[in-house]
Amino acid sequence: MIDKTVADVPAALADVEDGATVLIGGFGESGSPIELIHGLIDQGARELTVVSNNTGNGHVGLAALIQAKRVAKMVCSYPRSSHSKVFPELYRKGEIELELVPQGTLAERIRAGGAGIPAFFTPTAAGTVLAEGKEEREFDGRRYVMERAIRGDLALVRAEAGDRFGNLTFYKAGRNFGPIMCMAAKCAVVQVRRIVEAGELDPEEVVTPGIFVDRVVEVPEPAHESQLIAQGASYP
Amino acid sequence: MIDKTVADVPAALADVEDGATVLIGGFGESGSPIELIHGLIDQGARELTVVSNNTGNGHVGLAALIQAKRVAKMVCSYPRSSHSKVFPELYRKGEIELELVPQGTLAERIRAGGAGIPAFFTPTAAGTVLAEGKEEREFDGRRYVMERAIRGDLALVRAEAGDRFGNLTFYKAGRNFGPIMCMAAKCAVVQVRRIVEAGELDPEEVVTPGIFVDRVVEVPEPAHESQLIAQGASYP
Amino acid sequence: MTERPNRLGLSRAQMAWRAAQDIPDGAYVNLGIGIPELVAAHVPEGREVVYHTENGILGFGDAPPPGEEDPDLINAGKKPVTLLPGAAFFHHADSFAMIRGGHIDYCILGAMQVAANGDIANWSTGAEGAIPAVGGAMDLVAGVRHVLVITEHTTREGEPKLLERCTYPLTAPGVVSRVFSSFGVIDVTPEGFLLKEIAPGVSLDQVAAATAAPIRAARDLKEVAAPAIEKEAAGA
Amino acid sequence: MTERPNRLGLSRAQMAWRAAQDIPDGAYVNLGIGIPELVAAHVPEGREVVYHTENGILGFGDAPPPGEEDPDLINAGKKPVTLLPGAAFFHHADSFAMIRGGHIDYCILGAMQVAANGDIANWSTGAEGAIPAVGGAMDLVAGVRHVLVITEHTTREGEPKLLERCTYPLTAPGVVSRVFSSFGVIDVTPEGFLLKEIAPGVSLDQVAAATAAPIRAARDLKEVAAPAIEKEAAGA
């Protein structure tokens, strides 16, 4: 019998290796799988390449992972924000590498990784410094940049409901990078608010079919990053 | 006020021009927008390029459009089937052009057209006759073929429910090419079984957001192609 | 973000009001962070506009009442929003397919610099030691049909922001069609900047002096008809 | 599709049975049209397999009782199916992302020819005047992790189907890992065909004579342990 549900966060992350590429969902705190990120801190893997839209806030979640010096390289579109202190400090000291990618190109590269497309052309960034060193090419009189797919060893994603097959629904704009990151990772680990029985999710309303998901762990009351930050929390 | 609903099929198709590229949804009869296709026959546009997975069956729907000599070129993956007589006959006589595209490449080219990606690389067809004349390229030791996006002037799609914004849900596997064809057409015309009030569709369950849709026409009881064929029907 | 003292020309709210007059009924619009966010409040009555945000919502509305914020219902500026009837959620690759694929009609953005050839710089000053961050800016300006800029006519230090050529790293070349500045409405034409409307109390000489590129006055130059608008709340 | 009279070796149902033994618990599987469709009925009890069909379903089951067919609930062979708990619908681009992206574990296909280097030809004889049709065949063999073939060992006319090199146009080069033929189980190895199991009543000489390429017998060559299976209904 197929059963992708796992008992708890440590069981979901026991085998992460040093040097892994980790796709982490979320747009700021929205959709951020904060319990899984904390689980990854506990698990201890190092020298990670993390692909995520931002670099975390305060001293919890992704910022805490970076602060714990587990991340060698960030691939993201927007590495600073009002509550983001950890990444900028390490970056200025030269202790973390940054690959800056326009947000839509980041999303498309991840989707391409999941869809077996090794490279594609996009108008985004053509004629800018972010296209430097990349192949540019004209189609029908317009310039485009060739971008390569991104794949991850691991994806950490937050969703709403999941079943034993790994079928997922999401919650509002928390969906953001979740579905495409599940597609693009060798092992997609998803924290859901509710594990439901097989058949409970309407096949019409499944957002991410279970084929893209490897492990589902229930976290009924995920923490809100902004609340933790307001409380001055840090992890661990 | 935004209102993409139109009164009837003729109103939805009044402005189709000769020479248009028309994306027609459906996988065989599943999801085939048969009333819209018949409307296009009535409307009279000629010299069409039709992009659709198949070439129709019997003498109704897409087969009837081809039989009426409105189609100069078919772009499809599987132009023959047990009930497909019209296309093979015209093709053998040299009266219709065929661009044969592997099914997944067809889907991806249409999706690329909708997503602003002019070209991408795929492993499908590399090293086969269907890659002849196309650019091939190696990434990480594997050969890929460069494929160009497909865009349409018009898409004809069948969906389940639609609202005045053009938001859509689909019915079972009738979904197939519908969502991506809506994305890739300048004017996406959709026949739905039910027009619903704005707000009636759960924002989580909208499959095609209205931004990809231009016209919605209600056809409460769409004909089943296979039933028409069993009855020996032909159109017009 | 408070209003500058003794400012010349239009207030921030008046700039937003003027930009809002250009948004037609039925448009799909993406509003940038800052002054552009004020535009929604000034769209003329009777026009229905659908707002898109990069993080996966179409059809959102104003901020919710205090206490009803949902961290998973936010815009790209990470501010809480509400949903309007007809809204839809989607993942990041679909969201940027809307942008890159030309489905969004208007984006209204702030800018550091706009050049007479339509180049825009709004993501980086190129300064040493700054944390580079691009977000969705490059995707928006490369993909959206009409790129409109709202900006003070000069920097806080009085330096021109409308230039012959941008000195900061580009967001995209040749994409801006119109600028709503504190001094008026400026079109980007093949012959460079064209002043279409001038702010009350501002002279042509003042416009020319504050613009580091030739700027012609339109033959039918008008005064901006902006109403007196109460100063918006700081940081609105 | 009826059984050949006086056939040598395994029946169609026995070939399907033998292939089914290779499908592990939890596998995602795409079954081609014809003999491969019979595989599902023979997967050993206790193993749960999720079936994928190109037209946008994961998790479908057997045909429905007569009268309960739904033209929008069909497989890629356009035959009616039912849904199992945990099923999901998705559009064509997502469906082929599953295929091309390596998410499907096994595809089991018929073939016209298989070569000792793993090349497969199963879409066209290259004959003049034939209507070319490829469907999803090229996407499947290029994208799915394990490509398995079920085929009679020779054509109806007794011509070998296992060859040194294919003479028909390729579906893809070098992708087949194992063939279940009426004469046994043949692996494609770097050294060519390797007979792992032989059908009861078939001699090594008969296999060699019916194979147009060198075929070695495995050191641990076994007899196929296929049970006597009642002949399946014609055209099942």
Short mmCIF file of N, CA and C in Angstrom, two decimals, chain A residues 203 209 211, chain B residues 30 172-174 176, chain D residues 28-30 50-61 70 72-76 79-84 86-92 95 98 104:
data_model
loop_
_atom_site.label_atom_id
_atom_site.label_comp_id
_atom_site.label_asym_id
_atom_site.label_seq_id
_atom_site.Cartn_x
_atom_site.Cartn_y
_atom_site.Cartn_z
N PRO A 203 -10.96 14.80 -6.90
CA PRO A 203 -9.92 14.74 -7.95
C PRO A 203 -9.85 15.99 -8.81
N PRO A 209 -0.84 16.77 -7.78
CA PRO A 209 -1.05 15.31 -7.74
C PRO A 209 0.09 14.62 -7.00
N ILE A 211 1.95 12.23 -7.35
CA ILE A 211 3.16 11.76 -8.04
C ILE A 211 4.34 12.70 -7.80
N SER B 30 -13.42 13.69 -25.92
CA SER B 30 -13.38 14.16 -24.54
C SER B 30 -12.91 15.61 -24.49
N LYS B 172 -13.73 16.36 -15.30
CA LYS B 172 -12.93 15.14 -15.44
C LYS B 172 -11.81 15.30 -16.47
N ALA B 173 -11.59 14.26 -17.27
CA ALA B 173 -10.47 14.32 -18.22
C ALA B 173 -10.79 15.19 -19.44
N GLY B 174 -11.98 15.79 -19.46
CA GLY B 174 -12.28 16.77 -20.49
C GLY B 174 -11.41 18.00 -20.37
N ASN B 176 -8.10 18.24 -20.37
CA ASN B 176 -6.91 18.03 -21.23
C ASN B 176 -6.22 19.28 -21.78
N TYR D 28 4.40 4.34 -10.18
CA TYR D 28 3.56 5.09 -11.11
C TYR D 28 3.80 4.53 -12.49
N VAL D 29 2.73 4.10 -13.13
CA VAL D 29 2.86 3.30 -14.34
C VAL D 29 1.96 3.84 -15.45
N ASN D 30 2.49 3.87 -16.65
CA ASN D 30 1.70 4.21 -17.83
C ASN D 30 1.68 2.99 -18.74
N VAL D 50 -0.19 3.08 -9.13
CA VAL D 50 -0.99 4.21 -9.59
C VAL D 50 -0.80 4.34 -11.09
N TYR D 51 -1.90 4.28 -11.82
CA TYR D 51 -1.83 4.35 -13.28
C TYR D 51 -2.05 5.77 -13.77
N HIS D 52 -1.21 6.12 -14.72
CA HIS D 52 -1.24 7.46 -15.34
C HIS D 52 -1.71 7.32 -16.77
N THR D 53 -2.53 8.24 -17.18
CA THR D 53 -2.87 8.29 -18.61
C THR D 53 -2.61 9.70 -19.13
N GLU D 54 -2.08 9.76 -20.36
CA GLU D 54 -1.62 11.02 -20.94
C GLU D 54 -2.68 12.10 -20.92
N ASN D 55 -3.95 11.70 -21.05
CA ASN D 55 -5.01 12.69 -21.14
C ASN D 55 -5.45 13.25 -19.80
N GLY D 56 -4.63 13.04 -18.76
CA GLY D 56 -4.82 13.82 -17.55
C GLY D 56 -5.47 13.18 -16.36
N ILE D 57 -5.19 11.89 -16.15
CA ILE D 57 -5.69 11.23 -14.94
C ILE D 57 -4.56 10.44 -14.29
N LEU D 58 -4.47 10.52 -13.00
CA LEU D 58 -3.68 9.60 -12.17
C LEU D 58 -4.66 8.85 -11.28
N GLY D 59 -4.44 7.54 -11.16
CA GLY D 59 -5.26 6.78 -10.21
C GLY D 59 -6.58 6.31 -10.78
N PHE D 60 -6.55 5.84 -12.03
CA PHE D 60 -7.80 5.29 -12.57
C PHE D 60 -7.81 3.79 -12.41
N GLY D 61 -9.01 3.22 -12.55
CA GLY D 61 -9.18 1.78 -12.38
C GLY D 61 -9.83 1.15 -13.61
N ASP D 70 -18.45 7.18 -19.21
CA ASP D 70 -18.49 8.65 -19.32
C ASP D 70 -17.46 9.05 -20.37
N ASP D 72 -15.95 11.58 -20.88
CA ASP D 72 -14.87 12.40 -20.34
C ASP D 72 -14.08 11.68 -19.25
N LEU D 73 -14.27 10.37 -19.14
CA LEU D 73 -13.49 9.59 -18.19
C LEU D 73 -12.94 8.38 -18.93
N ILE D 74 -11.89 8.65 -19.71
CA ILE D 74 -11.32 7.64 -20.60
C ILE D 74 -9.81 7.62 -20.44
N ASN D 75 -9.20 6.56 -20.96
CA ASN D 75 -7.74 6.52 -20.96
C ASN D 75 -7.21 6.96 -22.33
N ALA D 76 -5.90 6.88 -22.49
CA ALA D 76 -5.29 7.38 -23.73
C ALA D 76 -5.70 6.55 -24.93
N LYS D 79 -10.63 4.39 -24.09
CA LYS D 79 -11.54 3.43 -23.48
C LYS D 79 -12.01 3.97 -22.13
N PRO D 80 -13.28 3.69 -21.77
CA PRO D 80 -13.80 4.19 -20.49
C PRO D 80 -13.07 3.56 -19.31
N VAL D 81 -12.83 4.36 -18.28
CA VAL D 81 -12.21 3.88 -17.05
C VAL D 81 -13.04 4.38 -15.87
N THR D 82 -12.63 3.96 -14.68
CA THR D 82 -13.24 4.47 -13.44
C THR D 82 -12.15 5.13 -12.62
N LEU D 83 -12.55 5.79 -11.55
CA LEU D 83 -11.57 6.43 -10.66
C LEU D 83 -11.41 5.64 -9.39
N LEU D 84 -10.20 5.58 -8.87
CA LEU D 84 -9.94 4.99 -7.56
C LEU D 84 -9.80 6.12 -6.54
N GLY D 86 -8.13 8.70 -4.31
CA GLY D 86 -6.80 9.28 -4.45
C GLY D 86 -6.47 9.68 -5.88
N ALA D 87 -7.46 9.64 -6.76
CA ALA D 87 -7.24 10.04 -8.15
C ALA D 87 -7.11 11.57 -8.26
N ALA D 88 -6.57 12.01 -9.37
CA ALA D 88 -6.46 13.45 -9.64
C ALA D 88 -6.54 13.70 -11.14
N PHE D 89 -7.13 14.84 -11.48
CA PHE D 89 -7.16 15.32 -12.87
C PHE D 89 -6.16 16.47 -13.03
N PHE D 90 -5.64 16.63 -14.22
CA PHE D 90 -4.70 17.73 -14.51
C PHE D 90 -4.68 17.95 -16.00
N HIS D 91 -4.13 19.10 -16.41
CA HIS D 91 -4.16 19.41 -17.85
C HIS D 91 -2.98 18.75 -18.57
N HIS D 92 -3.01 18.88 -19.88
CA HIS D 92 -2.05 18.15 -20.71
C HIS D 92 -0.59 18.55 -20.48
N SER D 95 0.39 16.84 -17.42
CA SER D 95 0.45 15.39 -17.64
C SER D 95 1.78 14.99 -18.28
N MET D 98 4.80 15.22 -16.06
CA MET D 98 5.00 13.98 -15.31
C MET D 98 5.83 12.99 -16.12
N ILE D 104 7.15 9.35 -13.91
CA ILE D 104 6.51 8.04 -14.12
C ILE D 104 7.62 6.99 -14.02
#
